[in-house]
Short mmCIF file of C-alpha atoms in Angstrom, two decimals:
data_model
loop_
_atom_site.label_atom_id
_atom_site.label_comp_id
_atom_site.label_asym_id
_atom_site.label_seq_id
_atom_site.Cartn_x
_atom_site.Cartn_y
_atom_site.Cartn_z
CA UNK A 258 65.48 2.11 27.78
CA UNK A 259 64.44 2.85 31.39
CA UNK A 260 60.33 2.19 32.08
CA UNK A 261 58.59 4.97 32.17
CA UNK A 262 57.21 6.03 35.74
CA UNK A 263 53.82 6.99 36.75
CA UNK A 264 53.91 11.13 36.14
CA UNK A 265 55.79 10.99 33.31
CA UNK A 266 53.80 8.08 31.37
CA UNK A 267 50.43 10.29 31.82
CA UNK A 268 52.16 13.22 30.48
CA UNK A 269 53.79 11.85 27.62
CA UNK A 270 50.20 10.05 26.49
CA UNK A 271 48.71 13.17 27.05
CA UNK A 272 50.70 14.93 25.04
CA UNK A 273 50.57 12.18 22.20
CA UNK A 274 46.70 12.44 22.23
CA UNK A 275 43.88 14.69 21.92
CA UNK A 276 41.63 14.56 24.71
CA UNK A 277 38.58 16.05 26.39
CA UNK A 278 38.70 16.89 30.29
CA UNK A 279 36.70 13.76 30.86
CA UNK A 280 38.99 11.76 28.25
CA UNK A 281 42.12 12.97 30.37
CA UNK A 282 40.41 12.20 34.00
CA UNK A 283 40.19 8.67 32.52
CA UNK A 284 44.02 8.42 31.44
CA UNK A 285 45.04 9.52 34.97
CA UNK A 286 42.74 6.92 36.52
CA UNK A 287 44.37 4.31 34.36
CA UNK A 288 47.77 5.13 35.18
CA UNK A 289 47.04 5.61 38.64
CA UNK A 290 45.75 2.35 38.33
CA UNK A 291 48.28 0.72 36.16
CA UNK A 292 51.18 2.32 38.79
CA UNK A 293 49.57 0.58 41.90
CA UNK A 294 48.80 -3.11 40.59
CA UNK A 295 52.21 -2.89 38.39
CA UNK A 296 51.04 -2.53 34.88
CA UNK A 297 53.85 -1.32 32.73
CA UNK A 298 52.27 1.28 30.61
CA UNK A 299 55.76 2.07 28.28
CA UNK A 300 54.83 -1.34 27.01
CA UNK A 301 51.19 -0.29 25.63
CA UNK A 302 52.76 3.33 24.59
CA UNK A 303 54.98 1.22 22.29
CA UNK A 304 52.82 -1.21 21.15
CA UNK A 305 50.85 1.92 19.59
CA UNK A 306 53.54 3.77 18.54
CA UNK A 307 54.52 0.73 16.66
CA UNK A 308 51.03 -0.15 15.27
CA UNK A 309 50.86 3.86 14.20
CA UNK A 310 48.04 4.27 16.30
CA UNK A 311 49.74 6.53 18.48
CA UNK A 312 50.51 9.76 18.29
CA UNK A 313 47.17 10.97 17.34
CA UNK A 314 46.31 13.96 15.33
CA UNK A 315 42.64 14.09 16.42
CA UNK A 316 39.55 13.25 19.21
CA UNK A 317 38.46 10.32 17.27
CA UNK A 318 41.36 8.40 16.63
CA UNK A 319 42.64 9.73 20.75
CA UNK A 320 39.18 7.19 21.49
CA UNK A 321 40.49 4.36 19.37
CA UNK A 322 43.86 4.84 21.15
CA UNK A 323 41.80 5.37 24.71
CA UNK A 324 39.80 2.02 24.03
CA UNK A 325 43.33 0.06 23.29
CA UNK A 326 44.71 1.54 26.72
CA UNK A 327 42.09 0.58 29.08
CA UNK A 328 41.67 -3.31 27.08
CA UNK A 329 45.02 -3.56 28.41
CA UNK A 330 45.08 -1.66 31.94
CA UNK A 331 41.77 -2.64 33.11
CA UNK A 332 41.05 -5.74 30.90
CA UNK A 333 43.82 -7.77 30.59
CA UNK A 334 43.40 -11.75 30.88
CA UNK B 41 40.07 -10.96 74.75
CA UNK B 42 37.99 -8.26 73.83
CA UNK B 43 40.44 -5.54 75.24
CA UNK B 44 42.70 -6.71 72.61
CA UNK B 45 39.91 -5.77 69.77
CA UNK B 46 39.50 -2.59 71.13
CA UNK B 47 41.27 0.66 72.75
CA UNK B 48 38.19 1.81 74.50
CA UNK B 49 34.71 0.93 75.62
CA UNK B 50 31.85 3.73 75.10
CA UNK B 51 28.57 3.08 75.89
CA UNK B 52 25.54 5.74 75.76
CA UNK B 53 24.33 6.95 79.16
CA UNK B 54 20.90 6.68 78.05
CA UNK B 55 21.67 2.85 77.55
CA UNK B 56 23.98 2.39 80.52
CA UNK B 57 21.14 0.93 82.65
CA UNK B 58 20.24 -1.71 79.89
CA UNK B 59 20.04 -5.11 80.47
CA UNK B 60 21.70 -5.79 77.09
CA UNK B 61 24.04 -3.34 77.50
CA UNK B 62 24.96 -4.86 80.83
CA UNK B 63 25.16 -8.52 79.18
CA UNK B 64 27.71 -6.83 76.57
CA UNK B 65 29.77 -5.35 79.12
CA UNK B 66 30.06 -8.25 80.84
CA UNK B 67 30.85 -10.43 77.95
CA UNK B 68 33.65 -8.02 77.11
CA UNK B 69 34.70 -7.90 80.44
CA UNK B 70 34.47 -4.39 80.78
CA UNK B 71 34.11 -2.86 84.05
CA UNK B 72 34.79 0.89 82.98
CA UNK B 73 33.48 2.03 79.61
CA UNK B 74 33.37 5.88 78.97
CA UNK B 75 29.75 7.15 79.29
CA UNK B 76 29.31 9.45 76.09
CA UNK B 77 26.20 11.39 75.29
CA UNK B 78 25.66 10.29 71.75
CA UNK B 79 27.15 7.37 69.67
CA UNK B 80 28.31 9.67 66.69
CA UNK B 81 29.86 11.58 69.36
CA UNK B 82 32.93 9.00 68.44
CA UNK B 83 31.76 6.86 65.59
CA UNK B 84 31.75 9.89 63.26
CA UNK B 85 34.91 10.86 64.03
CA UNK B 86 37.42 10.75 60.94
CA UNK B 87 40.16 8.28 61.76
CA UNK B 88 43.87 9.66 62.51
CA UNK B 89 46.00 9.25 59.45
CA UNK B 90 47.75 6.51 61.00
CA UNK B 91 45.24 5.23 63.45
CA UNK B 92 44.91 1.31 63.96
CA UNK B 93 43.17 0.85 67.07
CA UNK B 94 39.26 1.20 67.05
CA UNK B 95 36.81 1.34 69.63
CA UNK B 96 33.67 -0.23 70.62
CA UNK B 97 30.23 2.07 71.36
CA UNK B 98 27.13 0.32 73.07
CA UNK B 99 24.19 2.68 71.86
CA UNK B 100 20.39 2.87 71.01
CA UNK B 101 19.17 2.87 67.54
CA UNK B 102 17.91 6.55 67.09
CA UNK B 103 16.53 5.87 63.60
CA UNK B 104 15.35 3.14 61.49
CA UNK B 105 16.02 -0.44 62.89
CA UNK B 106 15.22 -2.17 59.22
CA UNK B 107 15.67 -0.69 55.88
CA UNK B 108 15.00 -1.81 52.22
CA UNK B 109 18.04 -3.97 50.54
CA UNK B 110 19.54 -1.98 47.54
CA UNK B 111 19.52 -2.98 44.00
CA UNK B 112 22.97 -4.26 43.91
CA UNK B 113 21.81 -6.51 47.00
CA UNK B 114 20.32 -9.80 46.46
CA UNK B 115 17.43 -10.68 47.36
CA UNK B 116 17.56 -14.12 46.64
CA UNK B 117 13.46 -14.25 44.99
CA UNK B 118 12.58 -12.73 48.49
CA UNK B 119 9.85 -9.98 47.93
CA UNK B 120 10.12 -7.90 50.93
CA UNK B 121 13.82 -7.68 51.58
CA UNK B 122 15.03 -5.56 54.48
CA UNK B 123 18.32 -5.61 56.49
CA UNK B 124 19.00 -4.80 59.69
CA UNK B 125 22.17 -2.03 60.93
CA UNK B 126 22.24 -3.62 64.57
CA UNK B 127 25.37 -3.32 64.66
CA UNK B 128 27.51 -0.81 62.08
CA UNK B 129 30.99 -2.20 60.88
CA UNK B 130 33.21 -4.95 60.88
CA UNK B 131 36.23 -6.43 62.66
CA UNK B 132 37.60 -7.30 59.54
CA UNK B 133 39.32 -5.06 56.91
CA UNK B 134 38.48 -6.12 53.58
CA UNK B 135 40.03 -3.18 51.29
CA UNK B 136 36.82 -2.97 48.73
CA UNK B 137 34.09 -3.03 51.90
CA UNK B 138 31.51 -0.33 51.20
CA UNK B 139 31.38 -0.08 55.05
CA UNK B 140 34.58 2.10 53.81
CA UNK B 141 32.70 4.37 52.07
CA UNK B 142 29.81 4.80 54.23
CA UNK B 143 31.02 5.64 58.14
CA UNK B 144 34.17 7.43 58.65
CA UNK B 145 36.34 5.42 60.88
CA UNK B 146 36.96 2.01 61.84
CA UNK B 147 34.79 1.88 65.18
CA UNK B 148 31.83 -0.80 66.06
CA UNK B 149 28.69 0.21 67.24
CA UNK B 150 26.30 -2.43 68.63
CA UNK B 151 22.75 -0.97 69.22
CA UNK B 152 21.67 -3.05 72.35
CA UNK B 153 17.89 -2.41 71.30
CA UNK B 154 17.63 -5.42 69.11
CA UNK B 155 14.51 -5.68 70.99
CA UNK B 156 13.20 -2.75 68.97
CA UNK B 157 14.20 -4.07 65.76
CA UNK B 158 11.90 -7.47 66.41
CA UNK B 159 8.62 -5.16 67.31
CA UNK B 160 9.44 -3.36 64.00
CA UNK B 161 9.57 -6.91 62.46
CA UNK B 162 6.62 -7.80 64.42
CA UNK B 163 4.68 -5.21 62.65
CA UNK B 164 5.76 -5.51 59.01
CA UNK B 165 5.31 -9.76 59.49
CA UNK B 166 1.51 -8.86 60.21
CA UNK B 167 2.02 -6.90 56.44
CA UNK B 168 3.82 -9.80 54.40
CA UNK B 169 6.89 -12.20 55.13
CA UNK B 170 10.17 -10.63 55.60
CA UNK B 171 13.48 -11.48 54.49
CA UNK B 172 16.35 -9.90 56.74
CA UNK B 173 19.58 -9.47 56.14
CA UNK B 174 21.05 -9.70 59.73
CA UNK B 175 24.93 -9.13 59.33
CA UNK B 176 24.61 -6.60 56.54
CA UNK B 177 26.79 -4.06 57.78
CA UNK B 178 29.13 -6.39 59.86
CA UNK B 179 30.09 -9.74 60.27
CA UNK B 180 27.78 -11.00 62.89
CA UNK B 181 28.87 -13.95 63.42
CA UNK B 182 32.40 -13.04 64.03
CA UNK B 183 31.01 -11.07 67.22
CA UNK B 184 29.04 -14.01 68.61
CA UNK B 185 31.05 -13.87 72.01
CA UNK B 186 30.12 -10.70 72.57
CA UNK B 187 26.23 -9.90 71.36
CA UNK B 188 25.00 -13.04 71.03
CA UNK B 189 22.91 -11.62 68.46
CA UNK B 190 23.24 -15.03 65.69
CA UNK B 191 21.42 -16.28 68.66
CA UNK B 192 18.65 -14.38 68.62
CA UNK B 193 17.96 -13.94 64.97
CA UNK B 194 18.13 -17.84 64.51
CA UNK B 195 16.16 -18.39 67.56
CA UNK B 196 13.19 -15.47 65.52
CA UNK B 197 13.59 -17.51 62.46
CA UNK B 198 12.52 -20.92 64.35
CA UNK B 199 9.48 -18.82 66.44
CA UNK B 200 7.96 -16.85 63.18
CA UNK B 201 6.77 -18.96 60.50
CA UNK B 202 6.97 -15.82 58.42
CA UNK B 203 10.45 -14.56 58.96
CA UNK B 204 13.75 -15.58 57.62
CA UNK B 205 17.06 -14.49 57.86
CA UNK B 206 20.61 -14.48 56.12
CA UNK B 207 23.43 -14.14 58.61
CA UNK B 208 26.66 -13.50 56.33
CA UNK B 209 30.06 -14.15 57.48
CA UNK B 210 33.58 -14.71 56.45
CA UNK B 211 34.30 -16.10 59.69
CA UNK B 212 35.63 -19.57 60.15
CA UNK B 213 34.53 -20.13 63.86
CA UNK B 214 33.10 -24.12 63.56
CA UNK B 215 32.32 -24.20 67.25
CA UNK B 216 28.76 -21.66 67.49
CA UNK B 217 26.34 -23.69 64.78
CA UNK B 218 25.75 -26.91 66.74
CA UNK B 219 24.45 -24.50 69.93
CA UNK B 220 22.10 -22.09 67.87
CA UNK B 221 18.55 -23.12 67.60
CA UNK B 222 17.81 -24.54 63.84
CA UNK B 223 15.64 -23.82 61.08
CA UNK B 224 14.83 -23.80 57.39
CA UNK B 225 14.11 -20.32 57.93
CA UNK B 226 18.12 -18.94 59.43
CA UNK B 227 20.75 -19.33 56.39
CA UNK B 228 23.95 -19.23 56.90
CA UNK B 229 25.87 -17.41 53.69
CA UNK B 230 29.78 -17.60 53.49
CA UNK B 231 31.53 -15.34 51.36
CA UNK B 232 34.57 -17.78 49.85
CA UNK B 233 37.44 -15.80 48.28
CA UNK B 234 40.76 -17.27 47.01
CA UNK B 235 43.32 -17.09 49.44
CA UNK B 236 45.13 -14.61 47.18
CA UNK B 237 42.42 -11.93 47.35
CA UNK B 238 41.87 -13.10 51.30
CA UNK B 239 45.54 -12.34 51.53
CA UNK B 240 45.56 -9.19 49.72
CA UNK B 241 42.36 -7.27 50.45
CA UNK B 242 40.73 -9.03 53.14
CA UNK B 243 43.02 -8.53 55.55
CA UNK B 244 42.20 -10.27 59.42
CA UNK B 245 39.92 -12.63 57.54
CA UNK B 246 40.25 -16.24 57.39
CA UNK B 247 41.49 -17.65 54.88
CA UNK B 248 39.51 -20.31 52.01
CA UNK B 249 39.73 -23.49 53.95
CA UNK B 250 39.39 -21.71 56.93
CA UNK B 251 35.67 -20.68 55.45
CA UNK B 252 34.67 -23.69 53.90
CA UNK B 253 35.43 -25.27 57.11
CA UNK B 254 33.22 -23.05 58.95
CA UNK B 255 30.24 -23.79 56.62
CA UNK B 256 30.65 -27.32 56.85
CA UNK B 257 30.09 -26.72 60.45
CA UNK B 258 26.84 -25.08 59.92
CA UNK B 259 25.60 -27.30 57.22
CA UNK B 260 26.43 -30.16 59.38
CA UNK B 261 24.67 -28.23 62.60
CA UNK B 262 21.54 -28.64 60.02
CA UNK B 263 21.65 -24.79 59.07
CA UNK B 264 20.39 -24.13 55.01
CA UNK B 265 24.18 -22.70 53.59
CA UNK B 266 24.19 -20.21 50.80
CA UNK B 267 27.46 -19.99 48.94
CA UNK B 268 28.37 -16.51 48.17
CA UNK B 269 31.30 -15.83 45.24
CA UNK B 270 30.78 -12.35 45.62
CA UNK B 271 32.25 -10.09 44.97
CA UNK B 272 34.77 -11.30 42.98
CA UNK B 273 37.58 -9.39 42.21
CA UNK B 274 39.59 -8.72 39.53
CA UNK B 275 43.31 -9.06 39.68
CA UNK B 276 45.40 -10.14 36.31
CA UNK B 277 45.36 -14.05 37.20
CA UNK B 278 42.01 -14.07 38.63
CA UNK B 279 41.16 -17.49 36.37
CA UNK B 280 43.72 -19.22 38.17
CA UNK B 281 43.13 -18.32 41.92
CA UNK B 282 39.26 -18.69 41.40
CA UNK B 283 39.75 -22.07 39.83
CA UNK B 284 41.84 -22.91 42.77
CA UNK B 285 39.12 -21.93 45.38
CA UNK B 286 36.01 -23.32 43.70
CA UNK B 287 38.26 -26.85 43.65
CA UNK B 288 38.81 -27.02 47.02
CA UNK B 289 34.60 -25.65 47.47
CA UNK B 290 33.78 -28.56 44.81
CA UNK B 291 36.05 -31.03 46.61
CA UNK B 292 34.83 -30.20 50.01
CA UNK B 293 30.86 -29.01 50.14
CA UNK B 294 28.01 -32.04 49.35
CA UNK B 295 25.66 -30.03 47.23
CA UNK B 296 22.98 -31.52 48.38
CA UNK B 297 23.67 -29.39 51.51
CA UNK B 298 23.75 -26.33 49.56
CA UNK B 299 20.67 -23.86 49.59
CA UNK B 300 21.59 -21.93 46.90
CA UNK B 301 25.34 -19.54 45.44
CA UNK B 302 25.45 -16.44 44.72
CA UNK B 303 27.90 -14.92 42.21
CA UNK B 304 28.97 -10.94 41.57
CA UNK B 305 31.62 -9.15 40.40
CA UNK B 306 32.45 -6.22 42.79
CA UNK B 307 30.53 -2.81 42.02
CA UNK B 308 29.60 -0.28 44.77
CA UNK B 309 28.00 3.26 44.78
CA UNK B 310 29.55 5.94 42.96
CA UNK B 311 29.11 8.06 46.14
CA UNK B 312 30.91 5.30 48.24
CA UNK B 313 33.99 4.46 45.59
CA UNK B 314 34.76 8.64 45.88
CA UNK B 315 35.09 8.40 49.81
CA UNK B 316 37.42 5.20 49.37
CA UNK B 317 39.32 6.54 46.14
CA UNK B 318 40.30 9.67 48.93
CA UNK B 319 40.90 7.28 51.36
CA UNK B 320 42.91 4.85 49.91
CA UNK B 321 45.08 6.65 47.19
CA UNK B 322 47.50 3.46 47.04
CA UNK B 323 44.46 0.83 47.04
CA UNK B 324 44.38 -1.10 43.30
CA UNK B 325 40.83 -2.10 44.26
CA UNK B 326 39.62 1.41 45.02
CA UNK B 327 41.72 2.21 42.34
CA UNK B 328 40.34 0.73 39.25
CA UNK B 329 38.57 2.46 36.14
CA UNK B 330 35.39 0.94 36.85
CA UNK B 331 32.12 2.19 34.54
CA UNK B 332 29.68 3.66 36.07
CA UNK B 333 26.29 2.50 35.37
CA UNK B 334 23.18 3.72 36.90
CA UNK B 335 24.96 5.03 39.54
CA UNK B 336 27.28 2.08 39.86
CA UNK B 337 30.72 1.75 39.60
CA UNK B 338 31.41 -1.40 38.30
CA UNK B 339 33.63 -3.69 36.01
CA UNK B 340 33.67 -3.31 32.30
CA UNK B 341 31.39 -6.00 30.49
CA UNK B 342 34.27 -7.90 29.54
CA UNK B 343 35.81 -8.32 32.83
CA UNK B 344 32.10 -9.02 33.78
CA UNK B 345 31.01 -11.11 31.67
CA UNK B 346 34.27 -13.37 31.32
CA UNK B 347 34.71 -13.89 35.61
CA UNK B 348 31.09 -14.13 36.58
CA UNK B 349 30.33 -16.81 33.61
CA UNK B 350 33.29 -18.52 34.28
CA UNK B 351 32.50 -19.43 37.86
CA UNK B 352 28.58 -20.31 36.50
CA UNK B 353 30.58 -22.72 34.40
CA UNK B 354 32.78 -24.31 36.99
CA UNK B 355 29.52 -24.45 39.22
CA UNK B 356 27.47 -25.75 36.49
CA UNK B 357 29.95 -28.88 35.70
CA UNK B 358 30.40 -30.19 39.39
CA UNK B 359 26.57 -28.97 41.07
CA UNK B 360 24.24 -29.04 37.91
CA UNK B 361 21.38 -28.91 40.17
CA UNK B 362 22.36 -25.96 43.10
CA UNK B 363 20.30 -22.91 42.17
CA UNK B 364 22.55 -20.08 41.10
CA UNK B 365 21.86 -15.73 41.54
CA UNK B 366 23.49 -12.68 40.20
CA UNK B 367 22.71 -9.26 41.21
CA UNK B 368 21.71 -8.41 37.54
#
């Protein structure tokens, strides 16, 4: 399966979550991100999908799923 | 040599008559700069998508010649903590500067009334000490050729029992220490980066050994040396390259010659990370999903946490007894 690019990622997580304005400002920052320093976000998306924490039916399990994206955009060591 | 540095020479009519101004010119070897009414007349004038080049503009100081450091500076335990904007940006391009964020091209301005700025210090020394950082908004040292200015500052430090200054520099010249006049009160701070993030987002600057080498210099010229890790940046192998660099630091500096180190993580200004995000669209510094706290865009406590106390570890093991600050 071809890596998801930049655009399409953020849409697809979008549309897999439910997010405030300020929730969805964050996502784009992290893919932004996660496009410029090489961060393969299809690999996160799956790891979710997998664990069943993705997609999410509401705002408070979209902040669980938020939390486990940025641990591994901006956190990762 | 300084043609090469820069596509023009401006210089202030008001100042054109200047005995400093005349010094500078000469030391640039500049026979012909462009007489301009008012240095924002080109320093605040946005950069050309595209532009390299930058220009030099000889000027007066029209406002404050010393302000108050900001919170995220350090002050090192020095109560009454000013620096100085002599001279306003840097012949280097490091990529997370908040020079970046805070004038709108890449052009130097030297005010030539550095005279000024000691009668202001003059006035506030009758008050209290003062601490000054000299090369706050530049890299002073790096433009020693041309305004002599380390000079000067060192040469206040020895005259005024009650004034001391940090000149801060990522400049690896070894040649200037052993002719400046020395004292306790003129420390010399290098910022050391690995030569990964040197590489990457600190472009024109030298490179580690390049840096140590210069403080060695200064250390050995009899100058106190403050050892700044700051800011440290994050990148996804940043244990590695930092325990690469504080080797060769460990394997290289005596402590005993070691004032004090400094360590930070990068933050800046929300204010000043906007400007740069705009800027720099492709930039994974500028980039980043900092937090923002207190007006301060900065790493999340993890990131924090895990690089700062790492390098107060590695420092901790080989120089148990060099006093350590963060900018918390």
């Amino acid at each position: 399966m071809e890596t998801l690019q930049k655009p399409e990622i953020l849409d697809i997580l979008t549309s897999e979550m439910v997010l405030s304005e300020m929730m969805k400002v964050q996502l784009k920052q992290m893919c932004i991100y996660a496009g410029i320093a090489g961060i393969d976000m299809d690999e996160i998306r799956k790891r979710l999908l997998d664990e069943g924490i993705l997609p999410c039916p509401d705002k408070n399990s979209s902040k669980k799923a938020m939390a486990e994206i940025y641990s591994y955009v901006a956190c990762s060591f | 040599m300084w043609r090469a540095l820069f596509d023009n020479i401006y210089v202030e009519k008001r100042t054109l008559v200047d005995a400093e101004t005349k010094r500078i010119l000469d030391r640039a070897g500049c026979t012909g700069p462009v007489p301009i009414d008012h240095y924002k007349d080109v320093f605040d004038r946005k950069s050309p998508l595209g532009k390299t080049g930058r220009s030099l503009i000889l000027a007066h100081n029209p406002g404050r010649h010393l302000y108050e450091g900001a919170p995220v500076c350090q002050s090192f335990g020095n109560e009454h903590f000013y620096y100085s904007p002599g001279v306003m940006n840097c012949i280097y391009d490091c990529e997370y500067c908040f020079l970046k964020g805070m004038y709108p091209g890449g052009d130097i301005c030297i005010f030539t009334d550095i005279d000024e700025t000691f009668s202001e210090l003059d006035e506030l020394e009758k008050v209290h000490p003062v601490y000054v950082c000299a090369s706050y908004n530049t890299d002073l040292t790096a433009l020693e050729d041309l305004t002599g200015y380390v000079e000067k500052w060192c040469r206040r430090a020895l005259e005024h029992r009650d004034f001391s200054v940090e000149i801060r520099s990522k400049c690896s010249r070894t040649d200037i220490y052993s002719k400046l006049p020395v004292s306790d009160r003129a420390v010399f701070a290098f910022t050391i980066s690995p030569d990964e993030i040197a590489g990457r987002f600190e472009k024109k600057t030298p490179g580690t050994d390049g840096r140590i080498n210069a403080l060695k210099a200064a250390s050995d010229a009899g100058f106190p040396i403050r050892i700044c890790f700051d800011p440290m940046i994050y990148v996804r192998n940043w244990r590695e390259i930092y325990r690469v660099m504080f080797e060769k630091c460990a394997s290289a500096v005596n402590p005993d010659k070691i004032r004090d180190i400094s360590i930070g993580t990068f933050r800046i200004s929300d204010q000043y990370l906007k400007k740069m995000r705009k800027k720099m669209p492709e930039s994974e510094i500028a980039q980043y999903p900092y937090v923002s706290e207190a007006g301060y865009y900065q790493y999340p406590e993890k990131v924090r946490t895990s690089m700062e106390g790492f390098m107060r570890e590695m420092i901790l093991e080989k120089w148990p007894d060099v006093s350590i600050f963060d900018w918390r």
